[in-house]
Amino acid sequence: MSINAVEIIGSKRDGRVLSNEAIAWILNTYNAGGVAEEQMSSLLMAIFFNGLNAEELNTWTDVMINSGERLSLSGLSRPTVDKHSTGGVGDKISLILAPLVAACGAAVPQLSGRGLGHTGGTLDKLDAIPGWRAFLSNEEVRAQLESVGAVICAAGQGMAPIDRKLYSLRDVTATVESIPLIASSIMSKKIAEGTEALVLDVKVGRGAFMKDRDRARTLAQTMVGIGTQHGVKTVAQLTNMDVPLGIAAGNALEVIESVEVLRGGGPQDVRDLTVALAEAMLELVGISANPAEMLDNGKAYETYRSMISAQGGDPDYEFPKATRIETYEAPQAGIVNRLDALGVGVIAWRLGAGRARKEDSVSAAAGVRVLVREGDSVEKGQPLLELHADDDSHMQAGRDALSGSILINDETPTLTPLLIELVRK
Ligand code: URA
């Protein structure tokens, strides 16, 4: 049978199942420049409407993985386990979790990215430490996993290269929000990274990519299915992202908060989520350890220090404070009925902590500290948020984004628990 792009697009447009051969042909030919962008755009839109079944999705993901390099982590003396979060406001969990799980005896290869829009990227946070290197060779990753047990570094450009091309195309064709395309994009990179086990933190709510719980559950089930099919032990935890995680949103502010948690303190929600994800990761690789104890006895913090030093950073580096710090105060007395994660994320972004385009730079010091939680009673004039910026124009942009971020009235809100549901195969 001869295969051509028009027939494949037509099949998916009409809701038919694509053969493994057709999927491999179109993705590989597109990657090699032999399928036009407008043809791949049409196929993505057809998938957006008609989806991919489990077999199509596995093949789609396989081809993406096989389009590039795969890191080999076999032969390490510790089992490997990673975590991926779909991204939220104030989500600094990776910085704490990687050294914590390493302190418990596993190896954690956290290959991460930079942030875009209102959610921050893990690398942006550590980039705030002078001398710290995000780019490591595969040999360096392996060596650090063996010696320290944890690496947080940039995902190599050689992994799943088709994903990069497809992601850019999805971005300009309104096809990002397709569950099979999101699931294959995330999982192809995580599987190529070579981890044996994976815990997915799928965020749900106002500040998350997935606003709706049913869609988040479907995404989680789809990713768990792909991981399991590829021999990676995978579970997903649905977690609440209606409100920001912890107090700090912004690069250096989040590193400071992470260190507090690593030293046994910090906000309770950040600690609780880190411990829950650590327990899930350790269970997948059969290690029985007590992560909460490792936060309290200093072992996790010690591992964090080794992880930062191994990549050229100074773990004792004191971040310079933002040159402009001001508070936003309650306009009236009442109850904090809504603290909007998306609103807070946008304020931090406008203050300079995030980027609008991939090429933009971010400020280390800029961000927000959230001084109240939903359900708190506040007095008129009580500080609600602390805004940090490097210059007046960013401070003004942050002030302009305040509207709607916090609602104060006399109604006690119904709070959603942080840990919503664990999804297993
Ligand atoms: N993150 C990814 O890596 N891919 C997606 O499609 C969405 C979020």
Short mmCIF file of C-alpha atoms and ligand atoms in Angstrom, two decimals:
data_model
loop_
_atom_site.label_atom_id
_atom_site.label_comp_id
_atom_site.label_asym_id
_atom_site.label_seq_id
_atom_site.Cartn_x
_atom_site.Cartn_y
_atom_site.Cartn_z
CA MET A 1 0.00 0.00 0.00
CA SER A 2 1.34 3.45 -0.80
CA ILE A 3 1.02 5.95 1.99
CA ASN A 4 0.47 9.65 1.51
CA ALA A 5 -0.25 12.56 3.79
CA VAL A 6 -3.58 13.52 2.22
CA GLU A 7 -5.04 10.05 2.80
CA ILE A 8 -3.81 9.96 6.38
CA ILE A 9 -5.32 13.38 7.10
CA GLY A 10 -8.59 12.34 5.44
CA SER A 11 -8.75 9.12 7.48
CA LYS A 12 -8.35 10.93 10.78
CA ARG A 13 -10.73 13.70 9.69
CA ASP A 14 -13.35 11.00 9.09
CA GLY A 15 -12.73 9.38 12.48
CA ARG A 16 -10.89 6.27 11.27
CA VAL A 17 -8.05 4.52 13.09
CA LEU A 18 -4.56 5.11 11.65
CA SER A 19 -2.30 2.11 11.08
CA ASN A 20 1.03 1.92 12.90
CA GLU A 21 2.71 2.17 9.52
CA ALA A 22 0.85 5.36 8.61
CA ILE A 23 1.71 7.00 11.96
CA ALA A 24 5.39 6.11 11.69
CA TRP A 25 5.52 7.29 8.10
CA ILE A 26 3.88 10.66 8.64
CA LEU A 27 5.83 11.58 11.78
CA ASN A 28 9.21 10.49 10.43
CA THR A 29 8.60 12.09 7.04
CA TYR A 30 7.46 15.32 8.71
CA ASN A 31 10.58 15.30 10.86
CA ALA A 32 12.72 14.90 7.76
CA GLY A 33 10.97 17.84 6.07
CA GLY A 34 8.90 15.75 3.62
CA VAL A 35 5.42 16.59 4.94
CA ALA A 36 4.31 20.23 4.69
CA GLU A 37 3.52 22.25 7.81
CA GLU A 38 -0.05 22.80 6.58
CA GLN A 39 -0.54 19.05 6.22
CA MET A 40 0.74 18.33 9.72
CA SER A 41 -1.42 21.22 11.01
CA SER A 42 -4.49 19.60 9.47
CA LEU A 43 -3.64 16.22 10.96
CA LEU A 44 -3.17 17.79 14.41
CA MET A 45 -6.57 19.46 14.11
CA ALA A 46 -8.16 16.15 13.02
CA ILE A 47 -6.57 14.49 16.08
CA PHE A 48 -7.78 17.36 18.24
CA PHE A 49 -11.37 16.52 17.23
CA ASN A 50 -11.22 12.74 16.76
CA GLY A 51 -8.47 11.68 19.18
CA LEU A 52 -6.14 8.67 19.04
CA ASN A 53 -7.01 5.26 20.47
CA ALA A 54 -4.61 3.48 22.86
CA GLU A 55 -2.74 1.66 20.13
CA GLU A 56 -2.42 4.73 17.90
CA LEU A 57 -1.21 6.72 20.88
CA ASN A 58 1.43 4.16 21.81
CA THR A 59 2.75 4.11 18.28
CA TRP A 60 2.67 7.93 18.08
CA THR A 61 4.66 8.12 21.35
CA ASP A 62 7.10 5.37 20.26
CA VAL A 63 7.93 7.19 17.05
CA MET A 64 8.51 10.43 18.97
CA ILE A 65 10.83 8.64 21.43
CA ASN A 66 12.72 6.86 18.65
CA SER A 67 13.20 10.11 16.73
CA GLY A 68 15.99 11.03 19.14
CA GLU A 69 18.42 10.08 21.77
CA ARG A 70 17.54 7.93 24.82
CA LEU A 71 19.48 8.35 28.01
CA SER A 72 20.68 5.04 29.39
CA LEU A 73 20.44 4.94 33.16
CA SER A 74 20.79 1.20 33.53
CA GLY A 75 23.63 -0.08 35.66
CA LEU A 76 23.32 2.63 38.35
CA SER A 77 23.53 1.31 41.89
CA ARG A 78 20.20 2.99 42.83
CA PRO A 79 16.76 2.58 41.22
CA THR A 80 15.71 5.59 39.13
CA VAL A 81 12.46 7.47 39.65
CA ASP A 82 11.33 10.87 38.46
CA LYS A 83 8.41 13.26 38.88
CA HIS A 84 6.73 15.46 36.30
CA SER A 85 4.31 18.25 37.10
CA THR A 86 1.94 19.74 34.55
CA GLY A 87 2.81 23.13 36.04
CA GLY A 88 1.30 25.46 38.56
CA VAL A 89 1.80 28.72 40.43
CA GLY A 90 4.37 28.52 43.22
CA ASP A 91 5.20 24.92 42.24
CA LYS A 92 8.73 24.56 43.58
CA ILE A 93 8.26 20.91 44.56
CA SER A 94 10.99 19.53 42.24
CA LEU A 95 13.71 21.49 44.06
CA ILE A 96 12.78 19.78 47.30
CA LEU A 97 11.64 16.41 46.02
CA ALA A 98 14.70 15.47 43.94
CA PRO A 99 17.19 15.74 46.84
CA LEU A 100 14.64 14.34 49.31
CA VAL A 101 14.02 11.16 47.31
CA ALA A 102 17.78 10.85 46.66
CA ALA A 103 18.38 11.10 50.42
CA CYS A 104 15.98 8.14 50.77
CA GLY A 105 18.13 6.00 48.43
CA ALA A 106 16.76 6.45 44.88
CA ALA A 107 18.30 8.25 41.91
CA VAL A 108 16.23 11.16 40.56
CA PRO A 109 16.97 12.36 37.01
CA GLN A 110 14.96 15.60 36.86
CA LEU A 111 15.34 16.79 33.28
CA SER A 112 13.42 20.04 33.31
CA GLY A 113 12.46 23.06 31.27
CA ARG A 114 12.07 26.81 31.51
CA GLY A 115 8.73 28.44 32.22
CA LEU A 116 6.39 30.22 29.87
CA GLY A 117 3.48 32.45 30.89
CA HIS A 118 2.17 32.39 34.44
CA THR A 119 3.87 29.14 35.57
CA GLY A 120 7.57 29.17 36.40
CA GLY A 121 10.09 26.61 35.18
CA THR A 122 12.36 24.68 37.52
CA LEU A 123 15.51 25.71 35.65
CA ASP A 124 14.62 29.40 35.95
CA LYS A 125 14.61 29.05 39.73
CA LEU A 126 18.06 27.46 39.93
CA ASP A 127 19.47 29.78 37.24
CA ALA A 128 19.16 32.47 39.93
CA ILE A 129 22.18 30.83 41.68
CA PRO A 130 25.39 32.20 40.10
CA GLY A 131 27.67 29.56 38.62
CA TRP A 132 24.99 26.83 38.66
CA ARG A 133 25.06 24.89 35.38
CA ALA A 134 21.81 23.73 33.75
CA PHE A 135 23.54 21.96 30.85
CA LEU A 136 25.21 18.66 31.69
CA SER A 137 26.50 15.94 29.38
CA ASN A 138 24.88 12.50 29.61
CA GLU A 139 28.05 11.24 31.34
CA GLU A 140 27.79 14.04 33.91
CA VAL A 141 24.13 13.18 34.56
CA ARG A 142 25.00 9.54 35.17
CA ALA A 143 27.99 10.38 37.36
CA GLN A 144 25.95 12.81 39.51
CA LEU A 145 23.10 10.31 39.88
CA GLU A 146 25.62 7.80 41.17
CA SER A 147 27.44 10.20 43.52
CA VAL A 148 24.64 12.52 44.78
CA GLY A 149 21.49 10.70 43.68
CA ALA A 150 19.77 13.77 42.23
CA VAL A 151 20.23 15.93 39.14
CA ILE A 152 18.11 18.86 38.04
CA CYS A 153 19.27 19.93 34.59
CA ALA A 154 18.10 20.95 31.13
CA ALA A 155 16.55 18.22 29.01
CA GLY A 156 18.94 17.55 26.12
CA GLN A 157 17.92 18.92 22.73
CA GLY A 158 18.47 15.45 21.29
CA MET A 159 15.53 13.86 23.12
CA ALA A 160 12.24 13.41 21.23
CA PRO A 161 13.07 16.07 18.59
CA ILE A 162 9.74 15.52 16.82
CA ASP A 163 8.03 16.83 19.94
CA ARG A 164 9.80 20.18 19.64
CA LYS A 165 8.60 20.61 16.04
CA LEU A 166 5.08 19.44 16.84
CA TYR A 167 4.84 21.58 19.98
CA SER A 168 5.75 24.75 18.05
CA LEU A 169 3.15 23.87 15.43
CA ARG A 170 0.48 23.09 18.04
CA ASP A 171 1.20 26.42 19.67
CA VAL A 172 0.23 28.36 16.51
CA THR A 173 -2.64 26.10 15.37
CA ALA A 174 -4.77 26.03 18.56
CA THR A 175 -4.11 22.30 19.04
CA VAL A 176 -2.14 22.36 22.31
CA GLU A 177 -5.18 21.34 24.38
CA SER A 178 -5.61 17.85 22.94
CA ILE A 179 -5.25 15.12 25.58
CA PRO A 180 -3.47 12.55 23.34
CA LEU A 181 -1.11 15.22 22.03
CA ILE A 182 -0.32 16.53 25.52
CA ALA A 183 0.12 13.01 26.92
CA SER A 184 2.43 11.83 24.12
CA SER A 185 4.44 15.06 24.28
CA ILE A 186 5.08 14.79 28.03
CA MET A 187 5.59 11.03 28.11
CA SER A 188 7.92 10.81 25.08
CA LYS A 189 10.39 13.12 26.85
CA LYS A 190 10.09 11.36 30.20
CA ILE A 191 10.48 7.89 28.67
CA ALA A 192 13.48 9.04 26.58
CA GLU A 193 15.09 10.23 29.82
CA GLY A 194 15.45 6.59 30.84
CA THR A 195 13.75 6.59 34.26
CA GLU A 196 12.40 3.27 35.56
CA ALA A 197 9.49 4.84 37.41
CA LEU A 198 7.55 8.09 37.23
CA VAL A 199 5.08 9.99 39.38
CA LEU A 200 2.98 12.57 37.55
CA ASP A 201 1.59 15.55 39.43
CA VAL A 202 -1.42 16.57 37.35
CA LYS A 203 -2.60 19.98 38.51
CA VAL A 204 -6.29 20.83 38.40
CA GLY A 205 -7.95 24.16 38.91
CA ARG A 206 -7.88 27.88 38.25
CA GLY A 207 -4.08 28.17 37.97
CA ALA A 208 -3.55 24.91 36.05
CA PHE A 209 -3.42 23.94 32.43
CA MET A 210 -6.39 21.62 33.18
CA LYS A 211 -9.21 23.61 34.79
CA ASP A 212 -11.60 20.68 34.86
CA ARG A 213 -11.24 17.59 37.06
CA ASP A 214 -12.65 15.09 34.55
CA ARG A 215 -10.25 16.23 31.83
CA ALA A 216 -7.35 16.17 34.28
CA ARG A 217 -8.29 12.59 35.26
CA THR A 218 -8.44 11.56 31.59
CA LEU A 219 -5.02 13.13 30.96
CA ALA A 220 -3.62 11.34 34.03
CA GLN A 221 -5.08 7.97 32.93
CA THR A 222 -3.76 8.47 29.40
CA MET A 223 -0.23 9.24 30.62
CA VAL A 224 -0.25 6.36 33.12
CA GLY A 225 -1.32 4.07 30.24
CA ILE A 226 1.53 5.24 27.98
CA GLY A 227 4.12 4.89 30.77
CA THR A 228 2.96 1.40 31.69
CA GLN A 229 2.92 0.28 28.03
CA HIS A 230 6.53 1.46 27.75
CA GLY A 231 7.69 -0.42 30.85
CA VAL A 232 7.90 2.68 33.08
CA LYS A 233 6.07 2.17 36.39
CA THR A 234 3.81 5.22 36.41
CA VAL A 235 1.19 6.69 38.74
CA ALA A 236 -0.44 10.11 38.70
CA GLN A 237 -1.57 12.29 41.58
CA LEU A 238 -4.26 14.87 40.82
CA THR A 239 -3.57 17.94 42.97
CA ASN A 240 -5.42 21.18 43.55
CA MET A 241 -4.18 24.32 41.78
CA ASP A 242 -7.04 26.69 42.59
CA VAL A 243 -4.70 28.49 44.99
CA PRO A 244 -0.93 29.03 44.72
CA LEU A 245 1.28 26.40 46.31
CA GLY A 246 3.03 27.78 49.39
CA ILE A 247 3.70 31.46 50.00
CA ALA A 248 6.23 32.35 47.30
CA ALA A 249 5.80 32.68 43.52
CA GLY A 250 8.94 33.91 41.76
CA ASN A 251 12.37 32.42 41.16
CA ALA A 252 14.64 33.35 44.09
CA LEU A 253 11.66 33.61 46.47
CA GLU A 254 10.78 29.99 45.61
CA VAL A 255 14.34 28.75 46.12
CA ILE A 256 14.36 30.39 49.56
CA GLU A 257 11.03 28.72 50.43
CA SER A 258 12.29 25.36 49.15
CA VAL A 259 15.33 25.57 51.41
CA GLU A 260 13.01 26.28 54.36
CA VAL A 261 11.10 23.06 53.60
CA LEU A 262 14.35 21.12 53.10
CA ARG A 263 15.37 22.28 56.59
CA GLY A 264 12.18 20.91 58.14
CA GLY A 265 10.10 24.15 58.08
CA GLY A 266 8.28 26.06 55.35
CA PRO A 267 4.61 26.17 54.40
CA GLN A 268 2.59 23.08 55.36
CA ASP A 269 1.02 22.58 51.90
CA VAL A 270 4.44 22.51 50.20
CA ARG A 271 5.73 20.03 52.77
CA ASP A 272 2.60 17.84 52.55
CA LEU A 273 2.66 17.61 48.77
CA THR A 274 6.41 16.94 48.66
CA VAL A 275 6.08 14.13 51.21
CA ALA A 276 3.07 12.60 49.40
CA LEU A 277 4.88 12.59 46.04
CA ALA A 278 8.07 11.25 47.65
CA GLU A 279 6.10 8.39 49.22
CA ALA A 280 4.55 7.53 45.85
CA MET A 281 7.97 7.62 44.14
CA LEU A 282 9.62 5.43 46.78
CA GLU A 283 6.77 2.93 46.69
CA LEU A 284 7.17 2.53 42.91
CA VAL A 285 10.83 1.54 43.30
CA GLY A 286 10.32 -0.54 46.46
CA ILE A 287 12.26 1.64 48.92
CA SER A 288 10.83 1.88 52.40
CA ALA A 289 11.98 5.14 53.95
CA ASN A 290 10.35 7.99 55.81
CA PRO A 291 10.65 11.17 53.72
CA ALA A 292 9.20 13.44 56.44
CA GLU A 293 12.00 12.29 58.75
CA MET A 294 14.61 13.10 56.06
CA LEU A 295 13.31 16.69 55.96
CA ASP A 296 13.49 16.97 59.74
CA ASN A 297 16.90 15.32 60.26
CA GLY A 298 18.78 17.45 57.71
CA LYS A 299 19.59 14.59 55.28
CA ALA A 300 17.47 16.02 52.46
CA TYR A 301 19.06 19.46 52.91
CA GLU A 302 22.54 17.93 52.86
CA THR A 303 21.71 16.20 49.56
CA TYR A 304 20.34 19.48 48.15
CA ARG A 305 23.64 21.20 49.01
CA SER A 306 25.63 18.44 47.27
CA MET A 307 23.33 18.62 44.23
CA ILE A 308 23.80 22.40 43.85
CA SER A 309 27.58 22.24 44.45
CA ALA A 310 28.01 19.36 41.97
CA GLN A 311 26.62 21.67 39.26
CA GLY A 312 28.89 24.61 40.17
CA GLY A 313 26.45 26.57 42.35
CA ASP A 314 26.99 27.93 45.85
CA PRO A 315 24.27 26.49 48.13
CA ASP A 316 24.90 29.34 50.60
CA TYR A 317 24.40 32.05 48.00
CA GLU A 318 22.26 34.88 49.38
CA PHE A 319 19.90 36.18 46.75
CA PRO A 320 19.83 39.96 46.40
CA LYS A 321 16.45 41.37 47.39
CA ALA A 322 14.29 43.12 44.83
CA THR A 323 14.88 46.87 44.81
CA ARG A 324 11.14 47.58 45.04
CA ILE A 325 8.98 45.78 47.64
CA GLU A 326 5.47 46.89 48.50
CA THR A 327 2.35 45.36 49.94
CA TYR A 328 -1.18 45.12 48.64
CA GLU A 329 -3.62 45.65 51.48
CA ALA A 330 -7.18 44.48 52.12
CA PRO A 331 -9.59 47.14 50.85
CA GLN A 332 -12.16 46.01 53.46
CA ALA A 333 -12.51 43.65 56.42
CA GLY A 334 -13.94 40.18 55.77
CA ILE A 335 -13.06 36.62 54.80
CA VAL A 336 -10.64 35.68 52.02
CA ASN A 337 -13.22 33.93 49.87
CA ARG A 338 -11.00 33.40 46.82
CA LEU A 339 -7.24 33.51 46.32
CA ASP A 340 -6.85 32.98 42.62
CA ALA A 341 -3.76 30.99 41.57
CA LEU A 342 -3.94 32.23 38.00
CA GLY A 343 -4.29 35.83 39.22
CA VAL A 344 -1.25 35.49 41.51
CA GLY A 345 0.73 33.79 38.73
CA VAL A 346 -0.02 36.64 36.35
CA ILE A 347 1.01 39.24 38.98
CA ALA A 348 4.37 37.44 39.49
CA TRP A 349 4.84 37.20 35.74
CA ARG A 350 4.13 40.95 35.22
CA LEU A 351 6.48 41.83 38.08
CA GLY A 352 9.23 40.19 36.00
CA ALA A 353 9.34 36.59 37.27
CA GLY A 354 8.02 34.99 34.06
CA ARG A 355 8.40 35.31 30.32
CA ALA A 356 5.87 35.93 27.53
CA ARG A 357 8.12 34.52 24.76
CA LYS A 358 10.73 31.76 24.91
CA GLU A 359 13.55 34.25 24.25
CA ASP A 360 12.63 36.65 27.13
CA SER A 361 14.81 36.78 30.23
CA VAL A 362 13.40 36.54 33.75
CA SER A 363 14.23 38.41 36.92
CA ALA A 364 15.59 36.34 39.80
CA ALA A 365 14.29 38.65 42.52
CA ALA A 366 10.82 39.47 41.17
CA GLY A 367 7.69 37.75 42.44
CA VAL A 368 4.90 37.67 45.00
CA ARG A 369 4.62 36.47 48.59
CA VAL A 370 1.07 35.54 49.49
CA LEU A 371 0.42 36.54 53.09
CA VAL A 372 -3.08 35.07 53.56
CA ARG A 373 -4.88 31.82 52.71
CA GLU A 374 -8.44 31.18 51.59
CA GLY A 375 -10.78 31.19 54.58
CA ASP A 376 -8.66 33.64 56.65
CA SER A 377 -10.42 36.57 58.32
CA VAL A 378 -8.70 39.87 57.52
CA GLU A 379 -8.91 43.43 58.77
CA LYS A 380 -9.19 46.43 56.47
CA GLY A 381 -5.63 47.50 55.58
CA GLN A 382 -4.07 44.12 56.43
CA PRO A 383 -1.28 43.16 53.96
CA LEU A 384 -2.48 40.43 51.59
CA LEU A 385 0.35 40.22 49.07
CA GLU A 386 3.96 41.39 49.02
CA LEU A 387 5.06 42.47 45.54
CA HIS A 388 8.77 42.29 44.57
CA ALA A 389 10.14 43.97 41.42
CA ASP A 390 13.43 45.31 40.09
CA ASP A 391 12.10 48.57 38.67
CA ASP A 392 9.11 50.92 38.71
CA SER A 393 7.66 49.81 35.39
CA HIS A 394 7.49 46.15 36.45
CA MET A 395 6.03 47.18 39.81
CA GLN A 396 3.34 49.17 38.00
CA ALA A 397 2.60 46.19 35.70
CA GLY A 398 2.23 43.99 38.79
CA ARG A 399 -0.14 46.50 40.44
CA ASP A 400 -2.19 46.65 37.23
CA ALA A 401 -2.68 42.86 37.40
CA LEU A 402 -3.98 42.86 41.02
CA SER A 403 -7.64 43.18 40.20
CA GLY A 404 -9.60 39.97 40.78
CA SER A 405 -6.71 38.05 42.35
CA ILE A 406 -8.22 38.10 45.86
CA LEU A 407 -11.90 38.27 46.72
CA ILE A 408 -12.88 39.36 50.21
CA ASN A 409 -16.48 39.11 51.34
CA ASP A 410 -18.42 37.62 54.27
CA GLU A 411 -18.77 34.08 52.87
CA THR A 412 -16.62 31.22 54.09
CA PRO A 413 -15.29 29.39 51.01
CA THR A 414 -15.46 25.63 50.48
CA LEU A 415 -11.83 24.51 50.33
CA THR A 416 -10.65 21.82 47.89
CA PRO A 417 -8.13 19.39 49.44
CA LEU A 418 -4.60 19.55 48.02
CA LEU A 419 -4.42 15.82 47.21
CA ILE A 420 -7.46 15.05 45.06
CA GLU A 421 -7.00 11.53 43.70
CA LEU A 422 -4.28 8.99 42.89
CA VAL A 423 -4.54 7.42 39.44
CA ARG A 424 -2.96 3.97 38.97
CA LYS A 425 -3.12 1.56 36.09
N1 URA B 1 3.95 20.11 28.37
C1 URA B 1 4.52 19.40 27.37
O1 URA B 1 5.69 19.03 27.45
N2 URA B 1 3.77 19.13 26.29
C2 URA B 1 2.50 19.52 26.17
O2 URA B 1 1.89 19.22 25.18
C3 URA B 1 1.93 20.25 27.21
C4 URA B 1 2.67 20.54 28.32
#
